[in-house]
PDB file of C-alpha atoms in Angstrom:
ATOM      1  CA  UNK A   1       0.000   0.000   0.000  1.00 44.00           C
ATOM      2  CA  UNK A   2       1.373   3.405  -0.931  1.00 44.00           C
ATOM      3  CA  UNK A   3       1.779   6.121   1.682  1.00 44.00           C
ATOM      4  CA  UNK A   4      -0.495   8.380  -0.419  1.00 43.00           C
ATOM      5  CA  UNK A   5      -3.398   5.936  -0.381  1.00 40.00           C
ATOM      6  CA  UNK A   6      -6.233   7.669   1.517  1.00 36.00           C
ATOM      7  CA  UNK A   7      -8.612   4.737   1.193  1.00 41.00           C
ATOM      8  CA  UNK A   8      -6.804   2.846   3.956  1.00 47.00           C
ATOM      9  CA  UNK A   9      -6.886   4.175   7.479  1.00 48.00           C
ATOM     10  CA  UNK A  10      -3.926   3.648   9.782  1.00 51.00           C
ATOM     11  CA  UNK A  11      -4.801   2.838  13.383  1.00 56.00           C
ATOM     12  CA  UNK A  12      -5.419   6.054  15.305  1.00 54.00           C
ATOM     13  CA  UNK A  13      -5.400   8.265  12.179  1.00 53.00           C
ATOM     14  CA  UNK A  14      -8.319  10.257  10.841  1.00 53.00           C
ATOM     15  CA  UNK A  15      -9.252   9.398   7.259  1.00 52.00           C
ATOM     16  CA  UNK A  16      -9.326  12.462   5.027  1.00 51.00           C
ATOM     17  CA  UNK A  17     -12.080  12.801   2.495  1.00 51.00           C
ATOM     18  CA  UNK A  18     -12.538  15.111  -0.433  1.00 54.00           C
ATOM     19  CA  UNK A  19     -15.938  13.739  -1.405  1.00 62.00           C
ATOM     20  CA  UNK A  20     -18.687  16.388  -1.468  1.00 69.00           C
ATOM     21  CA  UNK A  21     -21.324  15.529   1.112  1.00 86.00           C
ATOM     22  CA  UNK A  22     -25.079  15.646   0.643  1.00 90.00           C
ATOM     23  CA  UNK A  23     -26.738  18.628   2.305  1.00 93.00           C
ATOM     24  CA  UNK A  24     -30.157  16.955   2.355  1.00 94.00           C
ATOM     25  CA  UNK A  25     -31.766  13.598   1.661  1.00 94.00           C
ATOM     26  CA  UNK A  26     -35.247  12.045   1.687  1.00 95.00           C
ATOM     27  CA  UNK A  27     -36.179   8.629   3.065  1.00 95.00           C
ATOM     28  CA  UNK A  28     -39.403   6.929   1.992  1.00 94.00           C
ATOM     29  CA  UNK A  29     -40.902   3.905   3.688  1.00 92.00           C
ATOM     30  CA  UNK A  30     -41.484   1.401   0.917  1.00 91.00           C
ATOM     31  CA  UNK A  31     -44.310  -0.560   2.581  1.00 91.00           C
ATOM     32  CA  UNK A  32     -47.306   0.715   4.485  1.00 88.00           C
ATOM     33  CA  UNK A  33     -50.278  -0.798   6.236  1.00 89.00           C
ATOM     34  CA  UNK A  34     -53.387   1.018   5.057  1.00 84.00           C
ATOM     35  CA  UNK A  35     -56.426   0.925   7.352  1.00 83.00           C
ATOM     36  CA  UNK A  36     -59.876   1.688   5.952  1.00 79.00           C
ATOM     37  CA  UNK A  37     -62.627   2.989   8.203  1.00 77.00           C
ATOM     38  CA  UNK A  38     -65.461   2.227   5.832  1.00 69.00           C
ATOM     39  CA  UNK A  39     -66.327   0.539   2.566  1.00 60.00           C
ATOM     40  CA  UNK A  40     -65.762   2.733  -0.497  1.00 54.00           C
ATOM     41  CA  UNK A  41     -64.151   2.966  -3.883  1.00 49.00           C
ATOM     42  CA  UNK A  42     -60.768   4.598  -3.289  1.00 48.00           C
ATOM     43  CA  UNK A  43     -60.087   7.176  -6.021  1.00 50.00           C
ATOM     44  CA  UNK A  44     -56.656   7.975  -4.578  1.00 48.00           C
ATOM     45  CA  UNK A  45     -55.045   4.956  -6.252  1.00 47.00           C
ATOM     46  CA  UNK A  46     -54.387   4.258  -9.927  1.00 43.00           C
ATOM     47  CA  UNK A  47     -56.758   1.320  -9.763  1.00 42.00           C
ATOM     48  CA  UNK A  48     -59.966   1.588  -7.835  1.00 48.00           C
ATOM     49  CA  UNK A  49     -60.161  -0.827  -4.916  1.00 55.00           C
ATOM     50  CA  UNK A  50     -63.227  -1.819  -2.948  1.00 60.00           C
ATOM     51  CA  UNK A  51     -62.573  -2.127   0.787  1.00 63.00           C
ATOM     52  CA  UNK A  52     -64.611  -3.668   3.569  1.00 73.00           C
ATOM     53  CA  UNK A  53     -65.006  -1.676   6.810  1.00 74.00           C
ATOM     54  CA  UNK A  54     -61.994  -2.137   9.083  1.00 79.00           C
ATOM     55  CA  UNK A  55     -59.844  -3.574   6.285  1.00 81.00           C
ATOM     56  CA  UNK A  56     -56.075  -3.364   6.553  1.00 86.00           C
ATOM     57  CA  UNK A  57     -54.264  -3.586   3.241  1.00 86.00           C
ATOM     58  CA  UNK A  58     -50.500  -3.861   2.705  1.00 89.00           C
ATOM     59  CA  UNK A  59     -49.100  -1.639  -0.074  1.00 87.00           C
ATOM     60  CA  UNK A  60     -45.546  -1.637  -1.375  1.00 90.00           C
ATOM     61  CA  UNK A  61     -44.274   1.206  -3.550  1.00 85.00           C
ATOM     62  CA  UNK A  62     -41.114   2.018  -5.448  1.00 87.00           C
ATOM     63  CA  UNK A  63     -42.170   5.089  -7.418  1.00 87.00           C
ATOM     64  CA  UNK A  64     -43.723   7.334  -4.759  1.00 85.00           C
ATOM     65  CA  UNK A  65     -43.655   8.106  -1.035  1.00 90.00           C
ATOM     66  CA  UNK A  66     -46.596   7.916   1.338  1.00 86.00           C
ATOM     67  CA  UNK A  67     -46.932  10.849   3.717  1.00 86.00           C
ATOM     68  CA  UNK A  68     -46.629   8.895   7.014  1.00 85.00           C
ATOM     69  CA  UNK A  69     -43.438   7.241   5.788  1.00 86.00           C
ATOM     70  CA  UNK A  70     -41.652  10.337   4.480  1.00 91.00           C
ATOM     71  CA  UNK A  71     -38.631  11.783   6.288  1.00 93.00           C
ATOM     72  CA  UNK A  72     -36.114  14.421   5.251  1.00 94.00           C
ATOM     73  CA  UNK A  73     -32.693  14.912   6.775  1.00 94.00           C
ATOM     74  CA  UNK A  74     -30.525  18.034   6.647  1.00 94.00           C
ATOM     75  CA  UNK A  75     -26.791  18.399   7.187  1.00 93.00           C
ATOM     76  CA  UNK A  76     -25.757  21.085   9.692  1.00 93.00           C
ATOM     77  CA  UNK A  77     -25.954  24.637   8.334  1.00 92.00           C
ATOM     78  CA  UNK A  78     -28.112  23.638   5.371  1.00 93.00           C
ATOM     79  CA  UNK A  79     -30.261  26.472   4.087  1.00 93.00           C
ATOM     80  CA  UNK A  80     -33.657  24.774   3.865  1.00 92.00           C
ATOM     81  CA  UNK A  81     -34.788  27.315   1.268  1.00 93.00           C
ATOM     82  CA  UNK A  82     -32.403  25.532  -1.130  1.00 91.00           C
ATOM     83  CA  UNK A  83     -33.960  22.121  -0.510  1.00 94.00           C
ATOM     84  CA  UNK A  84     -36.550  21.095  -3.113  1.00 93.00           C
ATOM     85  CA  UNK A  85     -40.022  20.410  -1.811  1.00 93.00           C
ATOM     86  CA  UNK A  86     -42.484  18.310  -3.798  1.00 94.00           C
ATOM     87  CA  UNK A  87     -45.747  16.587  -3.022  1.00 93.00           C
ATOM     88  CA  UNK A  88     -45.206  13.079  -1.601  1.00 91.00           C
ATOM     89  CA  UNK A  89     -46.727  11.402  -4.655  1.00 91.00           C
ATOM     90  CA  UNK A  90     -44.342  13.072  -7.161  1.00 94.00           C
ATOM     91  CA  UNK A  91     -41.224  13.468  -4.986  1.00 94.00           C
ATOM     92  CA  UNK A  92     -39.194  10.600  -6.478  1.00 93.00           C
ATOM     93  CA  UNK A  93     -40.255  11.432 -10.036  1.00 93.00           C
ATOM     94  CA  UNK A  94     -39.212  15.087  -9.608  1.00 93.00           C
ATOM     95  CA  UNK A  95     -35.890  14.290  -7.924  1.00 92.00           C
ATOM     96  CA  UNK A  96     -35.004  12.023 -10.840  1.00 91.00           C
ATOM     97  CA  UNK A  97     -36.357  14.343 -13.537  1.00 91.00           C
ATOM     98  CA  UNK A  98     -34.556  17.426 -12.233  1.00 89.00           C
ATOM     99  CA  UNK A  99     -31.381  15.443 -11.422  1.00 86.00           C
ATOM    100  CA  UNK A 100     -30.762  17.181  -8.083  1.00 87.00           C
ATOM    101  CA  UNK A 101     -27.279  16.938  -6.562  1.00 89.00           C
ATOM    102  CA  UNK A 102     -28.620  16.685  -2.982  1.00 90.00           C
ATOM    103  CA  UNK A 103     -27.229  20.145  -2.228  1.00 88.00           C
ATOM    104  CA  UNK A 104     -23.604  19.103  -2.617  1.00 86.00           C
ATOM    105  CA  UNK A 105     -21.670  21.929  -4.190  1.00 71.00           C
ATOM    106  CA  UNK A 106     -18.783  19.854  -5.425  1.00 56.00           C
ATOM    107  CA  UNK A 107     -16.380  22.250  -3.729  1.00 46.00           C
ATOM    108  CA  UNK A 108     -14.680  20.640  -0.752  1.00 42.00           C
ATOM    109  CA  UNK A 109     -11.527  21.794   1.006  1.00 40.00           C
ATOM    110  CA  UNK A 110     -11.007  24.504  -1.618  1.00 40.00           C
ATOM    111  CA  UNK A 111     -10.917  22.066  -4.559  1.00 42.00           C
ATOM    112  CA  UNK A 112     -12.779  24.000  -7.243  1.00 43.00           C
ATOM    113  CA  UNK A 113     -12.281  21.175  -9.753  1.00 43.00           C
ATOM    114  CA  UNK A 114     -14.227  18.550  -7.848  1.00 48.00           C
ATOM    115  CA  UNK A 115     -17.726  17.802  -9.116  1.00 57.00           C
ATOM    116  CA  UNK A 116     -20.721  16.493  -7.225  1.00 63.00           C
ATOM    117  CA  UNK A 117     -20.963  12.730  -7.362  1.00 76.00           C
ATOM    118  CA  UNK A 118     -24.662  12.876  -6.523  1.00 81.00           C
ATOM    119  CA  UNK A 119     -27.629  12.952  -8.860  1.00 83.00           C
ATOM    120  CA  UNK A 120     -31.400  12.686  -8.386  1.00 79.00           C
ATOM    121  CA  UNK A 121     -31.432   8.990  -7.495  1.00 89.00           C
ATOM    122  CA  UNK A 122     -28.870   9.575  -4.734  1.00 91.00           C
ATOM    123  CA  UNK A 123     -31.122  12.090  -2.970  1.00 92.00           C
ATOM    124  CA  UNK A 124     -33.662   9.567  -1.694  1.00 93.00           C
ATOM    125  CA  UNK A 125     -33.678   6.068  -0.310  1.00 93.00           C
ATOM    126  CA  UNK A 126     -36.508   3.553  -0.153  1.00 93.00           C
ATOM    127  CA  UNK A 127     -36.521   2.051   3.335  1.00 93.00           C
ATOM    128  CA  UNK A 128     -37.724  -1.535   3.556  1.00 90.00           C
ATOM    129  CA  UNK A 129     -36.878  -2.364   7.192  1.00 90.00           C
ATOM    130  CA  UNK A 130     -39.799  -0.428   8.714  1.00 88.00           C
ATOM    131  CA  UNK A 131     -43.460   0.140   7.837  1.00 89.00           C
ATOM    132  CA  UNK A 132     -45.828   3.092   7.970  1.00 88.00           C
ATOM    133  CA  UNK A 133     -49.443   2.999   9.142  1.00 86.00           C
ATOM    134  CA  UNK A 134     -51.794   4.975   6.941  1.00 82.00           C
ATOM    135  CA  UNK A 135     -55.353   5.631   8.071  1.00 79.00           C
ATOM    136  CA  UNK A 136     -57.906   6.140   5.299  1.00 72.00           C
ATOM    137  CA  UNK A 137     -61.057   7.810   6.555  1.00 70.00           C
ATOM    138  CA  UNK A 138     -63.452  10.485   5.342  1.00 66.00           C
ATOM    139  CA  UNK A 139     -61.144  13.163   6.775  1.00 66.00           C
ATOM    140  CA  UNK A 140     -57.997  11.897   4.986  1.00 64.00           C
ATOM    141  CA  UNK A 141     -56.746  14.326   2.344  1.00 62.00           C
ATOM    142  CA  UNK A 142     -56.609  11.593  -0.309  1.00 59.00           C
ATOM    143  CA  UNK A 143     -60.211  10.669   0.347  1.00 56.00           C
ATOM    144  CA  UNK A 144     -61.702  13.991  -0.783  1.00 56.00           C
ATOM    145  CA  UNK A 145     -64.727  13.518  -3.038  1.00 59.00           C
ATOM    146  CA  UNK A 146     -65.089   9.836  -2.147  1.00 57.00           C
ATOM    147  CA  UNK A 147     -68.761   9.023  -1.790  1.00 57.00           C
ATOM    148  CA  UNK A 148     -69.669   7.212   1.413  1.00 52.00           C
ATOM    149  CA  UNK A 149     -72.253   4.500   0.830  1.00 49.00           C
TER     150      UNK A 149
END
């Protein structure tokens, strides 16, 4: 190993890094338990589903985030006005479409030639180890204009 190799860390030494760091990132729970108060046709999904009162349905997503499973993290000193904000159902699509760099400037330790290694897909992560609980009732925002029968 060469003495200039920064990828190896000697015991007791701090490892130097010149990689630009993300200033913000979104986490989306990939699976949610969806509880339905009453029987209705749910217009909030691509396909209409009929649910029996008290039904719990398990949904898994890879193209959008559900509100109860959405988290955003900021690095210290991040100006939140520079963090993009999109509706939960289009967040992933917009991050990919606009190819965000997660707020990393590409300038680290005075190196003006370094470029951000992050793009839209690096600015969010689908979390599969935990689940969200989503309650679907007449007062849920996604249930507007759903006829109760």
